[in-house]
Amino acid sequence: MKRAMDGNGNQAKKAKDTDLFGRPLKKNGSWESKDNGDLMIFTHDECEGRAKIAAFDMDGTLIKTKSGKVFPIDCRDWQLLFESIPSELKKLSSDGWKIVIFTNQKGIQVAKVDRNEFKKKIEAIVAKLGVPVQAFVSVAGGRYRKPCIGMWEELKLRNDGVEIQEAESVFVGDAAGRHKTTIRSKKDHSFADRFFAANVGVPFKTPEEFFGKSKSEEPWGPPVFDPKHLFKDGIQLLEPEDAPLKSEKPEIIVMVGFPGSGKSTIAKWLAEQNGYKIINRDTLGTWQKCVATARSHLKNGDSLIIDNTSPDKESRQRYVDVAKELGIGCRCFVMNCDMEQAQHNIRFRVLTDNTAADISSMVLRIHKGKYVEPTVEEGFQQVVRVNFQPKFQIEEHEKLYKMYLID
Ligand SMILES: Nc1ncnc2c1ncn2[C@@H]1O[C@H](COP(=O)(O)OP(=O)(O)OP(=O)(O)O)[C@@H](O)[C@H]1O
């Protein structure tokens, strides 16, 4: 008992002062932590601000597992991706580049990876590379996670006042959206590194391209979704173009669309412009309450927008039936927004509104699975498509929306 208690205290101290192999630790830099540990930053003692940054992803770019598994079995399960990496980084460092690592490590947040062990892993990797390195470790899913650029913004604050020349810098990563080819047995798991570089505005290379293992540019892409493509002139809000925004007589508009497809944004705008009342299941709780509230508004002579996802006939029929019963019109407004755009919007919403809940891609897939295209045969007077017309009050929000947010 006595031994265990002493052992606990002593071991904690001992563990701090030893490396992953239990050897006395030679400290080569210091750690800081931001936003309750969502971001961890390691700065080597000899790091200095430089205008040119040579930045690297970590797993699959500088190191790979020793075990051959996709994910390391523990923090000792690593080896250099290429033997030449330390000498190449030393050359870059002596040629005036600052060496930086940007790594996504959500495993720490979900407690699959021990935070302190991981810190030691970074220290060991930096020691092996043999150059001054600054390493940014994104632990959570927010603005620090690539392809979002929060880690690069933090780098700018830690560059000793030296302005970074993005166009002269480089970011190297293996999440590059590459195809399966004769020499690549699997396609890349994501585009996060390539998109991160594009969002920051730095040239991008894969490890094979940068370390000279591939003579030509590796085939990749195209991205499944590119937000910049949504910013086109001359797109009408409604299709058909002559569909009225407001009906002269009381009516029900049933919105249909993925979570995050922009239904509430349009509904709020229509309500402000035309004085329609909004019915929303997230606020009212159940569809029964939605129908009851709808009835009481209609009795007051108001028009309504049903701001629910309504993917199937059944969820829409309730309102068609109420409209029929009360002898008023019922139109269906379908958001022209696919799953990838909805995912992008959800990410954007979480990044710009800290009260907004994240919605998993599983919820989006369920919606897709249930979806039945609305038709006039269901009892609608008209089925109207609503196109995405980007509108932003805040310039920074428009800049963010145009970035790649989904890896
Ligand atoms: N036309 C637009 N211009 C700019 N941003 C938009 C536009 N439409 C939607 N967005 C943004 O996309 C995100 C999702 O939109 P919104 O909340 O309206 O979707 P929703 O379909 O109502 O989602 P949910 O079903 O989850 O409530 C929000 O951050 C919103 O600001």
Short mmCIF file of C-alpha atoms and ligand atoms in Angstrom, two decimals:
data_model
loop_
_atom_site.label_atom_id
_atom_site.label_comp_id
_atom_site.label_asym_id
_atom_site.label_seq_id
_atom_site.Cartn_x
_atom_site.Cartn_y
_atom_site.Cartn_z
CA MET A 1 0.00 0.00 0.00
CA LYS A 2 2.74 2.37 1.12
CA ARG A 3 4.73 1.47 -1.98
CA ALA A 4 1.76 2.16 -4.28
CA MET A 5 1.16 5.60 -2.77
CA ASP A 6 4.83 6.53 -2.93
CA GLY A 7 5.02 4.90 -6.26
CA ASN A 8 2.16 6.98 -7.61
CA GLY A 9 3.74 10.25 -6.58
CA ASN A 10 7.22 9.25 -7.56
CA GLN A 11 6.12 7.62 -10.76
CA ALA A 12 4.27 10.74 -11.85
CA LYS A 13 7.41 12.77 -11.28
CA LYS A 14 9.59 10.10 -12.85
CA ALA A 15 7.31 9.81 -15.89
CA LYS A 16 7.59 13.55 -16.45
CA ASP A 17 11.37 13.44 -16.39
CA THR A 18 11.84 10.42 -18.62
CA ASP A 19 11.24 9.85 -22.30
CA LEU A 20 8.93 7.19 -23.76
CA PHE A 21 11.61 4.56 -23.18
CA GLY A 22 12.14 5.56 -19.51
CA ARG A 23 15.45 7.30 -20.26
CA PRO A 24 16.21 10.67 -18.60
CA LEU A 25 14.58 13.36 -20.70
CA LYS A 26 16.72 15.96 -22.40
CA LYS A 27 14.39 18.98 -22.69
CA ASN A 28 14.75 20.65 -26.05
CA GLY A 29 11.84 23.09 -25.92
CA SER A 30 8.69 24.12 -24.13
CA TRP A 31 4.92 23.56 -24.41
CA GLU A 32 1.99 25.93 -24.25
CA SER A 33 -1.69 25.21 -24.43
CA LYS A 34 -4.61 27.26 -25.80
CA ASP A 35 -8.39 27.14 -25.45
CA ASN A 36 -8.47 24.58 -22.67
CA GLY A 37 -6.03 22.35 -24.48
CA ASP A 38 -7.77 22.37 -27.90
CA LEU A 39 -4.41 23.46 -29.27
CA MET A 40 -0.97 22.46 -27.97
CA ILE A 41 2.18 24.17 -29.21
CA PHE A 42 5.74 22.97 -28.85
CA THR A 43 8.52 25.45 -29.49
CA HIS A 44 12.11 24.24 -29.74
CA ASP A 45 14.53 26.37 -27.70
CA GLU A 46 16.41 27.46 -30.82
CA CYS A 47 13.33 28.28 -32.92
CA GLU A 48 13.35 31.74 -34.46
CA GLY A 49 10.93 33.71 -36.60
CA ARG A 50 11.53 33.44 -40.33
CA ALA A 51 9.73 34.77 -43.42
CA LYS A 52 9.82 31.43 -45.25
CA ILE A 53 8.02 28.52 -43.62
CA ALA A 54 8.56 24.88 -44.52
CA ALA A 55 5.56 23.28 -42.83
CA PHE A 56 4.75 19.60 -42.59
CA ASP A 57 1.91 17.39 -41.58
CA MET A 58 3.22 14.68 -39.23
CA ASP A 59 1.63 11.20 -39.68
CA GLY A 60 2.21 9.83 -43.15
CA THR A 61 4.40 12.84 -44.03
CA LEU A 62 7.39 12.91 -41.65
CA ILE A 63 6.72 9.62 -39.91
CA LYS A 64 4.86 6.36 -40.41
CA THR A 65 4.03 3.57 -37.97
CA LYS A 66 6.61 0.93 -37.18
CA SER A 67 3.83 -1.64 -36.70
CA GLY A 68 2.56 -1.14 -40.25
CA LYS A 69 -0.89 -0.29 -38.87
CA VAL A 70 -2.79 2.77 -40.10
CA PHE A 71 -3.01 4.23 -36.58
CA PRO A 72 -0.06 3.92 -34.18
CA ILE A 73 -0.55 1.35 -31.42
CA ASP A 74 1.19 3.64 -28.92
CA CYS A 75 3.35 6.75 -28.87
CA ARG A 76 6.51 4.73 -29.55
CA ASP A 77 5.07 3.23 -32.71
CA TRP A 78 6.77 5.50 -35.24
CA GLN A 79 9.69 5.72 -37.62
CA LEU A 80 10.75 8.29 -40.18
CA LEU A 81 8.84 8.11 -43.46
CA PHE A 82 12.10 8.53 -45.39
CA GLU A 83 15.62 8.20 -43.95
CA SER A 84 16.66 11.36 -45.80
CA ILE A 85 14.18 13.58 -43.93
CA PRO A 86 16.51 14.85 -41.12
CA SER A 87 19.24 15.86 -43.56
CA GLU A 88 16.72 17.53 -45.89
CA LEU A 89 15.21 19.49 -43.01
CA LYS A 90 18.66 20.49 -41.75
CA LYS A 91 19.44 21.88 -45.19
CA LEU A 92 16.15 23.82 -45.27
CA SER A 93 16.80 25.19 -41.79
CA SER A 94 20.32 26.34 -42.66
CA ASP A 95 18.97 27.86 -45.91
CA GLY A 96 16.74 30.16 -43.82
CA TRP A 97 13.44 28.27 -43.52
CA LYS A 98 11.54 27.87 -40.29
CA ILE A 99 10.45 24.26 -39.85
CA VAL A 100 6.90 23.81 -38.57
CA ILE A 101 4.64 20.81 -37.96
CA PHE A 102 0.84 21.06 -38.15
CA THR A 103 -0.92 17.93 -36.98
CA ASN A 104 -4.58 17.02 -36.36
CA GLN A 105 -4.79 14.72 -33.33
CA LYS A 106 -8.44 14.29 -32.38
CA GLY A 107 -7.44 10.97 -30.79
CA ILE A 108 -6.22 12.99 -27.79
CA GLN A 109 -9.65 14.58 -27.30
CA VAL A 110 -11.47 11.28 -27.52
CA ALA A 111 -8.94 9.85 -25.03
CA LYS A 112 -7.56 7.26 -27.45
CA VAL A 113 -4.15 8.89 -27.18
CA ASP A 114 -2.61 10.08 -23.90
CA ARG A 115 -1.84 13.79 -24.03
CA ASN A 116 1.42 13.59 -22.05
CA GLU A 117 2.68 10.57 -23.94
CA PHE A 118 1.93 12.39 -27.16
CA LYS A 119 3.94 15.41 -26.04
CA LYS A 120 6.90 13.12 -25.48
CA LYS A 121 6.40 11.66 -28.93
CA ILE A 122 6.64 15.13 -30.48
CA GLU A 123 9.76 15.90 -28.45
CA ALA A 124 11.33 12.62 -29.59
CA ILE A 125 10.45 13.31 -33.24
CA VAL A 126 11.91 16.82 -33.05
CA ALA A 127 15.08 15.39 -31.45
CA LYS A 128 15.33 12.83 -34.26
CA LEU A 129 14.85 15.51 -36.92
CA GLY A 130 17.73 17.41 -35.29
CA VAL A 131 16.49 20.90 -36.23
CA PRO A 132 14.60 23.65 -34.38
CA VAL A 133 10.91 22.90 -34.95
CA GLN A 134 7.69 24.53 -33.85
CA ALA A 135 4.84 22.01 -33.69
CA PHE A 136 1.11 22.80 -33.56
CA VAL A 137 -1.16 20.00 -32.38
CA SER A 138 -4.90 20.39 -32.97
CA VAL A 139 -6.78 18.29 -30.47
CA ALA A 140 -10.40 19.32 -31.14
CA GLY A 141 -12.72 19.69 -34.12
CA GLY A 142 -12.99 23.48 -34.32
CA ARG A 143 -11.04 26.23 -36.03
CA TYR A 144 -7.65 24.67 -35.27
CA ARG A 145 -8.40 21.48 -37.17
CA LYS A 146 -7.05 21.34 -40.71
CA PRO A 147 -8.30 22.34 -43.25
CA CYS A 148 -9.34 25.35 -41.08
CA ILE A 149 -6.47 27.77 -40.70
CA GLY A 150 -6.47 28.44 -36.94
CA MET A 151 -3.05 26.79 -36.48
CA TRP A 152 -1.48 28.96 -39.20
CA GLU A 153 -2.94 32.07 -37.53
CA GLU A 154 -1.30 30.99 -34.28
CA LEU A 155 2.01 30.50 -36.11
CA LYS A 156 1.82 34.11 -37.32
CA LEU A 157 1.57 35.22 -33.68
CA ARG A 158 4.68 33.21 -32.81
CA ASN A 159 7.13 34.28 -35.47
CA ASP A 160 9.10 36.90 -33.49
CA GLY A 161 7.41 39.73 -35.39
CA VAL A 162 8.74 38.51 -38.75
CA GLU A 163 6.09 38.71 -41.47
CA ILE A 164 5.50 35.36 -43.17
CA GLN A 165 5.74 35.21 -46.97
CA GLU A 166 3.00 32.69 -47.70
CA ALA A 167 3.71 32.48 -51.44
CA GLU A 168 7.39 31.68 -50.70
CA SER A 169 6.53 29.07 -48.10
CA VAL A 170 5.39 25.47 -48.53
CA PHE A 171 3.12 22.98 -46.80
CA VAL A 172 3.71 19.26 -47.24
CA GLY A 173 1.08 16.66 -46.39
CA ASP A 174 -0.25 13.26 -47.33
CA ALA A 175 -3.99 14.05 -46.99
CA ALA A 176 -3.93 15.23 -50.56
CA GLY A 177 -6.97 13.68 -52.24
CA ARG A 178 -4.72 11.52 -54.43
CA HIS A 179 -6.13 8.78 -56.61
CA LYS A 180 -5.50 5.09 -56.36
CA THR A 181 -2.88 4.42 -59.03
CA THR A 182 -0.54 1.64 -60.11
CA ILE A 183 1.99 2.81 -57.51
CA ARG A 184 -0.55 3.90 -54.84
CA SER A 185 -2.64 1.01 -53.52
CA LYS A 186 -5.28 3.20 -51.84
CA LYS A 187 -6.69 6.62 -52.50
CA ASP A 188 -5.92 9.25 -49.85
CA HIS A 189 -8.21 9.28 -46.81
CA SER A 190 -8.91 13.00 -47.20
CA PHE A 191 -8.02 16.35 -48.77
CA ALA A 192 -7.37 18.08 -45.42
CA ASP A 193 -3.70 18.95 -46.02
CA ARG A 194 -4.16 20.13 -49.60
CA PHE A 195 -7.20 22.20 -48.57
CA PHE A 196 -5.35 23.66 -45.56
CA ALA A 197 -2.59 24.90 -47.88
CA ALA A 198 -5.17 26.32 -50.30
CA ASN A 199 -7.02 28.09 -47.47
CA VAL A 200 -3.79 29.63 -46.16
CA GLY A 201 -2.49 30.44 -49.63
CA VAL A 202 0.78 28.46 -49.47
CA PRO A 203 2.04 26.17 -52.24
CA PHE A 204 1.32 22.50 -51.51
CA LYS A 205 3.37 19.34 -52.08
CA THR A 206 2.85 15.70 -51.17
CA PRO A 207 5.71 14.06 -49.19
CA GLU A 208 6.65 12.05 -52.28
CA GLU A 209 6.81 15.19 -54.42
CA PHE A 210 8.69 17.24 -51.79
CA PHE A 211 11.24 14.61 -50.80
CA GLY A 212 11.96 13.71 -54.42
CA LYS A 213 10.30 10.27 -54.54
CA SER A 214 7.88 11.24 -57.27
CA LYS A 215 9.28 13.00 -60.29
CA SER A 216 5.99 14.48 -61.44
CA GLU A 217 2.89 15.91 -59.74
CA GLU A 218 0.73 13.11 -58.36
CA PRO A 219 -2.84 12.89 -59.73
CA TRP A 220 -5.52 14.09 -57.31
CA GLY A 221 -9.05 15.40 -56.99
CA PRO A 222 -11.28 16.93 -58.03
CA PRO A 223 -12.72 18.10 -54.69
CA VAL A 224 -16.25 16.76 -54.12
CA PHE A 225 -17.36 20.25 -53.11
CA ASP A 226 -15.79 23.64 -53.76
CA PRO A 227 -17.58 26.52 -51.99
CA LYS A 228 -16.14 29.10 -54.40
CA HIS A 229 -18.29 27.59 -57.18
CA LEU A 230 -21.40 28.81 -55.36
CA PHE A 231 -20.49 32.44 -55.90
CA LYS A 232 -21.90 33.00 -59.37
CA ASP A 233 -23.72 36.03 -60.70
CA GLY A 234 -27.22 35.90 -62.11
CA ILE A 235 -28.60 33.01 -60.07
CA GLN A 236 -32.31 33.47 -59.40
CA LEU A 237 -33.45 32.71 -55.85
CA LEU A 238 -36.49 30.72 -56.97
CA GLU A 239 -37.10 28.27 -59.78
CA PRO A 240 -39.34 28.69 -61.70
CA GLU A 241 -38.30 32.34 -61.83
CA ASP A 242 -41.89 33.59 -61.81
CA ALA A 243 -42.81 31.77 -58.58
CA PRO A 244 -44.06 34.49 -56.21
CA LEU A 245 -42.22 34.96 -52.90
CA LYS A 246 -45.48 35.96 -51.24
CA SER A 247 -48.98 34.70 -51.81
CA GLU A 248 -51.83 37.24 -51.82
CA LYS A 249 -53.96 34.86 -49.75
CA PRO A 250 -52.92 32.93 -46.58
CA GLU A 251 -50.83 29.85 -47.41
CA ILE A 252 -48.49 27.25 -46.02
CA ILE A 253 -44.96 26.88 -47.38
CA VAL A 254 -43.41 23.52 -46.51
CA MET A 255 -39.61 23.74 -46.67
CA VAL A 256 -37.64 20.61 -47.60
CA GLY A 257 -33.90 20.22 -47.20
CA PHE A 258 -30.95 18.73 -45.38
CA PRO A 259 -30.11 19.99 -41.91
CA GLY A 260 -27.81 22.93 -42.69
CA SER A 261 -29.22 23.50 -46.17
CA GLY A 262 -30.20 27.08 -45.31
CA LYS A 263 -33.93 26.59 -44.59
CA SER A 264 -33.98 28.75 -41.46
CA THR A 265 -32.00 31.50 -43.19
CA ILE A 266 -34.54 31.69 -46.01
CA ALA A 267 -37.50 31.19 -43.67
CA LYS A 268 -36.36 34.10 -41.46
CA TRP A 269 -35.87 36.30 -44.49
CA LEU A 270 -39.31 35.42 -45.90
CA ALA A 271 -40.89 36.00 -42.49
CA GLU A 272 -39.27 39.43 -42.22
CA GLN A 273 -40.18 40.41 -45.80
CA ASN A 274 -43.68 38.99 -45.91
CA GLY A 275 -44.80 38.62 -42.30
CA TYR A 276 -45.12 34.82 -42.48
CA LYS A 277 -44.97 32.90 -39.20
CA ILE A 278 -42.32 30.19 -38.78
CA ILE A 279 -43.06 26.73 -37.42
CA ASN A 280 -39.97 24.82 -36.36
CA ARG A 281 -39.80 21.44 -34.70
CA ASP A 282 -36.45 22.15 -33.00
CA THR A 283 -38.20 24.94 -31.07
CA LEU A 284 -41.61 23.31 -30.55
CA GLY A 285 -40.37 19.78 -29.78
CA THR A 286 -42.83 17.46 -31.59
CA TRP A 287 -44.63 17.38 -34.95
CA GLN A 288 -47.95 17.29 -33.05
CA LYS A 289 -47.12 20.66 -31.45
CA CYS A 290 -46.03 21.96 -34.88
CA VAL A 291 -49.40 21.03 -36.41
CA ALA A 292 -51.36 22.49 -33.45
CA THR A 293 -49.40 25.77 -33.57
CA ALA A 294 -49.83 25.90 -37.36
CA ARG A 295 -53.61 25.58 -36.97
CA SER A 296 -53.81 28.37 -34.42
CA HIS A 297 -51.75 30.75 -36.62
CA LEU A 298 -53.87 29.92 -39.66
CA LYS A 299 -57.04 30.64 -37.72
CA ASN A 300 -55.63 34.15 -37.15
CA GLY A 301 -55.29 34.54 -40.91
CA ASP A 302 -51.47 34.28 -40.94
CA SER A 303 -49.38 32.56 -43.59
CA LEU A 304 -46.85 29.95 -42.46
CA ILE A 305 -43.46 28.53 -43.25
CA ILE A 306 -42.81 25.02 -41.99
CA ASP A 307 -39.07 25.12 -41.32
CA ASN A 308 -38.39 21.41 -40.83
CA THR A 309 -36.28 19.00 -42.90
CA SER A 310 -39.42 17.10 -44.14
CA PRO A 311 -37.62 14.54 -46.31
CA ASP A 312 -40.57 12.13 -46.72
CA LYS A 313 -44.18 12.37 -47.91
CA GLU A 314 -45.59 11.60 -44.48
CA SER A 315 -43.96 14.60 -42.78
CA ARG A 316 -45.25 16.91 -45.56
CA GLN A 317 -48.72 15.38 -45.84
CA ARG A 318 -49.73 16.66 -42.39
CA TYR A 319 -49.54 20.23 -43.64
CA VAL A 320 -51.08 19.51 -47.06
CA ASP A 321 -54.03 18.00 -45.15
CA VAL A 322 -54.38 21.03 -42.82
CA ALA A 323 -54.27 23.38 -45.83
CA LYS A 324 -56.96 21.34 -47.64
CA GLU A 325 -59.12 21.26 -44.54
CA LEU A 326 -58.92 25.05 -44.15
CA GLY A 327 -59.24 25.67 -47.88
CA ILE A 328 -55.91 27.50 -48.28
CA GLY A 329 -52.93 27.06 -50.60
CA CYS A 330 -49.87 24.93 -49.85
CA ARG A 331 -46.55 25.20 -51.68
CA CYS A 332 -43.34 23.25 -51.23
CA PHE A 333 -39.94 25.05 -51.22
CA VAL A 334 -37.08 22.60 -51.83
CA MET A 335 -33.55 23.75 -51.00
CA ASN A 336 -31.15 23.23 -53.90
CA CYS A 337 -28.37 22.02 -51.61
CA ASP A 338 -26.62 18.65 -51.72
CA MET A 339 -25.17 16.78 -48.77
CA GLU A 340 -21.65 18.17 -49.19
CA GLN A 341 -22.86 21.75 -49.22
CA ALA A 342 -25.03 21.08 -46.15
CA GLN A 343 -21.96 19.64 -44.40
CA HIS A 344 -20.01 22.75 -45.31
CA ASN A 345 -22.82 25.01 -44.01
CA ILE A 346 -22.95 23.09 -40.73
CA ARG A 347 -19.19 23.51 -40.27
CA PHE A 348 -19.51 27.20 -41.11
CA ARG A 349 -22.36 27.58 -38.59
CA VAL A 350 -20.35 25.91 -35.80
CA LEU A 351 -17.31 28.09 -36.56
CA THR A 352 -19.30 31.34 -36.55
CA ASP A 353 -21.77 30.62 -33.75
CA ASN A 354 -20.48 29.00 -30.60
CA THR A 355 -24.01 28.08 -29.50
CA ALA A 356 -24.65 26.04 -32.69
CA ALA A 357 -24.62 22.27 -32.36
CA ASP A 358 -22.55 20.12 -34.66
CA ILE A 359 -24.57 17.70 -36.78
CA SER A 360 -22.91 14.44 -37.70
CA SER A 361 -22.64 13.18 -41.26
CA MET A 362 -24.70 10.18 -40.12
CA VAL A 363 -27.72 12.47 -39.56
CA LEU A 364 -27.22 13.83 -43.09
CA ARG A 365 -27.03 10.31 -44.51
CA ILE A 366 -30.27 9.38 -42.72
CA HIS A 367 -31.97 12.39 -44.34
CA LYS A 368 -30.63 11.34 -47.73
CA GLY A 369 -31.88 7.80 -47.19
CA LYS A 370 -35.41 8.99 -46.32
CA TYR A 371 -35.61 11.61 -49.05
CA VAL A 372 -38.48 11.42 -51.52
CA GLU A 373 -38.61 14.15 -54.15
CA PRO A 374 -41.73 16.31 -53.50
CA THR A 375 -44.26 16.54 -56.35
CA VAL A 376 -47.52 18.39 -56.98
CA GLU A 377 -49.28 15.00 -56.81
CA GLU A 378 -48.77 15.14 -53.02
CA GLY A 379 -51.26 18.02 -53.00
CA PHE A 380 -48.96 21.03 -53.42
CA GLN A 381 -50.04 23.85 -55.71
CA GLN A 382 -46.42 24.25 -56.75
CA VAL A 383 -43.01 22.77 -55.98
CA VAL A 384 -40.42 25.55 -56.02
CA ARG A 385 -36.62 25.10 -55.94
CA VAL A 386 -34.66 27.54 -53.76
CA ASN A 387 -31.16 28.32 -55.03
CA PHE A 388 -28.26 29.35 -52.81
CA GLN A 389 -27.70 33.09 -53.01
CA PRO A 390 -24.79 33.83 -50.69
CA LYS A 391 -25.42 36.81 -48.40
CA PHE A 392 -23.11 37.82 -45.57
CA GLN A 393 -23.28 40.76 -43.14
CA ILE A 394 -19.68 40.27 -42.02
CA GLU A 395 -16.78 40.28 -44.50
CA GLU A 396 -14.79 37.76 -42.42
CA HIS A 397 -17.72 35.35 -42.66
CA GLU A 398 -17.73 35.53 -46.44
CA LYS A 399 -13.97 34.85 -46.45
CA LEU A 400 -14.49 31.86 -44.17
CA TYR A 401 -17.41 30.51 -46.23
CA LYS A 402 -15.23 30.51 -49.37
CA MET A 403 -12.63 28.30 -47.68
CA TYR A 404 -12.60 24.52 -47.71
CA LEU A 405 -14.02 23.55 -44.32
CA ILE A 406 -14.57 19.82 -44.74
CA ASP A 407 -11.70 17.37 -45.08
N1 LIG B 1 -27.84 32.35 -48.40
C1 LIG B 1 -26.92 32.20 -47.47
N2 LIG B 1 -25.86 33.04 -47.42
C2 LIG B 1 -24.92 32.88 -46.47
N3 LIG B 1 -24.94 31.94 -45.53
C3 LIG B 1 -25.95 31.07 -45.53
C4 LIG B 1 -26.99 31.15 -46.49
N4 LIG B 1 -27.85 30.13 -46.25
C5 LIG B 1 -27.37 29.48 -45.19
N5 LIG B 1 -26.23 30.03 -44.74
C6 LIG B 1 -25.44 29.61 -43.59
O1 LIG B 1 -25.42 28.18 -43.53
C7 LIG B 1 -25.61 27.72 -42.19
C8 LIG B 1 -26.83 26.79 -42.16
O2 LIG B 1 -28.00 27.52 -42.50
P1 LIG B 1 -29.36 27.34 -41.71
O3 LIG B 1 -29.12 27.34 -40.23
O4 LIG B 1 -30.30 28.34 -42.26
O5 LIG B 1 -29.75 25.87 -42.20
P2 LIG B 1 -31.01 24.97 -41.82
O6 LIG B 1 -31.36 24.22 -43.05
O7 LIG B 1 -32.07 25.80 -41.19
O8 LIG B 1 -30.38 24.00 -40.77
P3 LIG B 1 -31.14 23.11 -39.62
O9 LIG B 1 -32.09 22.21 -40.33
O10 LIG B 1 -30.00 22.37 -38.98
O11 LIG B 1 -31.78 24.10 -38.70
C9 LIG B 1 -25.78 28.95 -41.33
O12 LIG B 1 -24.54 29.27 -40.71
C10 LIG B 1 -26.15 30.03 -42.31
O13 LIG B 1 -25.70 31.30 -41.85
#
